[in-house]
Amino acid sequence: MIDIQGLTYTYPASETPALNGIDLTVPEGQLCAVIGANGAGKSTLCYAIAGFVPHFYNGTLTGRVTVAGRDVVATPLAELAGEIGLVFANPFNQITGARFTVREEVAFGLENLGVPRDDMLARVDAALALVGLAGLGDRSPYALSGGQQQRVALASVIVMRPRVLVLDEPTSQLDPVGTREVFETLAGLAQAGGTTVVLVEHKPEWIAVHADRVVVLSAGRVVLDGPPAEVLAAPELSGYGLAPTRYTQAARLAVGRGLAPGDRPLPVTLEQAAPFFTDRVSP
Amino acid sequence: MNIIVSALSFTYPSGVEALHGVNLAIAAGEAVAILGENGAGKTTLVKHFNGLLRPTRGTVAVGGWDTREHSVAQMAARAGYVFQNPDDQLFERTVQAEVMFGPHNLGRTAAEAGAAAADALAQVGLAAQSGANPYDLHLSERKLLALAAVLAMHTPVVVLDEPTTGQDARGVARISGIVEALKAEGRTVIAISHDVDFCAEHFDRVVLMAGGLILADGPAADVFARADDLRRADVEPPQLVRLASALGLLGAPLRTEQFVDLLAQARL
Amino acid sequence: MSAFSLYVDRNSGLNRLNPLTMLALIGFCLVAGLALPGAWAPYAVFLLAILPLAAGGRVLRPFLSAALKIVLPFAVSVTLIQGLFWTGGTPIVHLGPLSLKREGLIFAAQSTGRILAVLGSFLLLALTTRTDALMIALAQHGAPKSLTYIVLATLQIAPRFQAKANTILDAQRARGLEVEGGIGRRVRALIPLTIPLVLGSIVDIEERAIALEARAFSRSGPKTSLLVLRDSHMQRIGRWVLVGGMIAAVILGIVLRR
Ligand SMILES: Nc1ncnc2c1ncn2[C@@H]1O[C@H](COP(=O)(O)OP(=O)(O)OP(=O)(O)O)[C@@H](O)[C@H]1O
Ligand SMILES: Nc1ncnc2c1ncn2[C@@H]1O[C@H](COP(=O)(O)OP(=O)(O)O)[C@@H](O)[C@H]1O
Ligand SMILES: [Mg+2]
Ligand SMILES: [Mg+2]
């Protein structure tokens, strides 16, 4: 669904490339998590998949980005929006201001896609319920708390039902239950709905549970790529400015103190951690 | 410096009642984490500490100063607030000017302000960018700059609104170090955060909020063990607490070492 | 007030009008106020049309407070400057060594009247008409997207500036800048505000362009809307009558000025 070949991109006014020789193929229906230190190129990768790089940011791009069979560089942004949904990292500036209420703000994308009004009402209310904003549809989108604004941004993109969903730190302001629910929703969209999801996040404990695959970026390159259990327990992780889950940290410490056997893969989820610690070290 | 909130209610001009009679007393030198669902009223509550919001009903006093009787600028010398959205806080043309703004207003000399700014920028790791325009920094860096701008004011109370959002592991470690340093200096540190693991590791006291009210308030280990209250506030227990309870260990370990100690004890 | 609109929902007759009818009404007030000759024409339009409409739309109080805040300082300064320094005019009031000239005062009255009519018209539109409804109405009648965007952005300039100014003032107060108290303090606080205000607004515009783009705003093809706009045969006729009125006012202006 997403096919990136030899992608190198440099922002205008910048000397070093933000993305440096990226090869990445994401099949339809996969939930692919992208992690990396600040400045690693995660946001830039999101922009490149959705076409904002190079259409909005200009700069120099080499290589190929194909999404849903379209050459992203050759296709105008206006045609990509709707097919590829992008949730930006900053939750505070994604409100268009073109509509007065939360419900209308969420409907805005559907209006532009020409969705009939009856469908629109049902889809908008479903999206609001999905992100936990059911009671706030008539509020002004500006008179909201930070987390509520982030939920509006998320609903506004999910409601368009893009085949490819790219999300840049979509849970940064969400409460813990909200975060879990967003991960569950995204996993559901990928599994049942066949949506291809690229998710940039800093929260390893939820990535471990829900991602099909984890890609680690460092200085614009893909440095690790594999199933969460492998990537998130990799000893190199800290070298890329990342921390594993507390489960992995505790397991590593316990192994160091001889409280758990060192010959098994370290747990990355609660589910894996429980048996890891109950199986004793044979004396 | 202490903070006393009594029967505080607040209604936004649009008519949304965000706080319904909150009572809270924070002693000088305490480290308090405020957690709770989105829209619980956390930001609304802490914006009362420097008078940016004034009570609709009830009172807020910081070090004995009632916020209704002092200007925001006066309160700001006592309670420094780092905004949830850094773009609501930053307005200067350079990083350096941004960090000097607070100390300058508090009457520090140019030399003092310069030293405080250099110190604060070093603490957040932005020393090399002091000539940059804040708009050219990344969101995560702007968040750190907003923090530095408040640190440089050396206020007895420091309020952080979701300090770790958007930070990578290194950024979180940096902020953790700053919180620990503030605690060691005996300053009052209050942080709003959804990062339960960060709160468990660095804050002694946890306040849970939901629907404009305080649901629970107490030592971190106690509050994080109260599953029902956590659920009502849409907060998940920290990973180590979940793990300990899945293993049937007694107690709520807050740090990895504590968990491993608990495990070792259980094995004896 | 919301952060991006002056609109106040009063469920009034004007609130219920189709935005295009409101636009025609405002257009008529503007054209009549500017095209008709004589210093008093804009005042007449203001008093006989704009003010009663504001009252009928139940927005008289915010209307007057905003209009006075802008027009009063303008009127005072233009009266003093033009009245005192009009070269070669007829003095009518003597103030020590200075005197107010008749021609200068007439000029001041004329320009104040024009400002009053123009500002009053726009304020009335902004207070009674939802910008998004206006955008939708224009789009439904085939206006290009760039035009609807410009209308939206223009009507949002003032409220956005105001919201941004408040944000920056809060940021400055929270870091110890004293802005409460007398007028002097407030004015001094405004000076360090202007540059961040302008820069912030530029960033704001770029960010919103990205947000709009991400929601397929510039996509071609038919659009739909959640908001249902009311319209009626009567209103359509009314709009044509108002357009006729505008043309008549222009012709009358030309004829009378001869
Ligand atoms: N400017 C505003 N105008 C009107 N209502 C507001 C405004 N800001 C927040 N609210 C409302 O007040 C309530 C409390 O909001 P507040 O920002 O204090 O929440 P919070 O606990 O900080 O949430 P979050 O974790 O999402 O930041 C919410 O219902 C919110 O929608
Ligand atoms: N608009 C921009 N102009 C110039 N350089 C940029 C811009 N945005 C990002 N960069 C640079 O590109 C690199 C990758 O940044 P980004 O994709 O934002 O990383 P991440 O999202 O992983 O934090 C960084 O070195 C950053 O400085
Ligand atoms: Mg990023
Ligand atoms: Mg908040």
PDB file of C-alpha atoms and ligand atoms in Angstrom, chain A residues 11 18 37-44, chain B residues 138, ligand 2:
ATOM      1  CA  TYR A  11      14.308  20.883   3.644  1.00  0.00           C
ATOM      2  CA  ALA A  18      16.065  15.014   7.085  1.00  0.00           C
ATOM      3  CA  ALA A  37      14.488  10.373  18.988  1.00  0.00           C
ATOM      4  CA  ASN A  38      13.376  13.975  18.476  1.00  0.00           C
ATOM      5  CA  GLY A  39      14.751  15.170  15.160  1.00  0.00           C
ATOM      6  CA  ALA A  40      15.155  11.641  13.770  1.00  0.00           C
ATOM      7  CA  GLY A  41      12.856  12.411  10.835  1.00  0.00           C
ATOM      8  CA  LYS A  42       9.569  10.860  11.962  1.00  0.00           C
ATOM      9  CA  SER A  43       7.408  13.878  11.165  1.00  0.00           C
ATOM     10  CA  THR A  44       9.170  14.380   7.870  1.00  0.00           C
TER      11      THR A  44
ATOM     12  CA  HIS B 138      10.642  22.017  16.925  1.00  0.00           C
TER      13      HIS B 138
HETATM   14  N1  LIG D   2      10.494  22.887   8.348  1.00  0.00           N
HETATM   15  C1  LIG D   2      11.758  22.471   8.486  1.00  0.00           C
HETATM   16  N2  LIG D   2      12.788  23.179   7.935  1.00  0.00           N
HETATM   17  C2  LIG D   2      14.074  22.768   8.050  1.00  0.00           C
HETATM   18  N3  LIG D   2      14.438  21.645   8.702  1.00  0.00           N
HETATM   19  C3  LIG D   2      13.486  20.897   9.274  1.00  0.00           C
HETATM   20  C4  LIG D   2      12.106  21.270   9.202  1.00  0.00           C
HETATM   21  N4  LIG D   2      11.379  20.333   9.856  1.00  0.00           N
HETATM   22  C5  LIG D   2      12.271  19.425  10.309  1.00  0.00           C
HETATM   23  N5  LIG D   2      13.539  19.756   9.968  1.00  0.00           N
HETATM   24  C6  LIG D   2      14.765  18.985  10.272  1.00  0.00           C
HETATM   25  O1  LIG D   2      14.591  17.678   9.788  1.00  0.00           O
HETATM   26  C7  LIG D   2      15.062  16.715  10.728  1.00  0.00           C
HETATM   27  C8  LIG D   2      13.941  15.745  11.071  1.00  0.00           C
HETATM   28  O2  LIG D   2      12.924  16.435  11.775  1.00  0.00           O
HETATM   29  P1  LIG D   2      11.515  15.812  12.106  1.00  0.00           P
HETATM   30  O3  LIG D   2      11.028  15.054  10.943  1.00  0.00           O
HETATM   31  O4  LIG D   2      10.636  16.892  12.620  1.00  0.00           O
HETATM   32  O5  LIG D   2      11.908  14.797  13.277  1.00  0.00           O
HETATM   33  P2  LIG D   2      11.007  14.080  14.376  1.00  0.00           P
HETATM   34  O6  LIG D   2       9.583  14.170  13.954  1.00  0.00           O
HETATM   35  O7  LIG D   2      11.517  12.680  14.366  1.00  0.00           O
HETATM   36  O8  LIG D   2      11.268  14.760  15.663  1.00  0.00           O
HETATM   37  C9  LIG D   2      15.616  17.488  11.891  1.00  0.00           C
HETATM   38  O9  LIG D   2      16.999  17.582  11.765  1.00  0.00           O
HETATM   39  C10 LIG D   2      14.983  18.851  11.763  1.00  0.00           C
HETATM   40  O10 LIG D   2      15.822  19.837  12.257  1.00  0.00           O
END
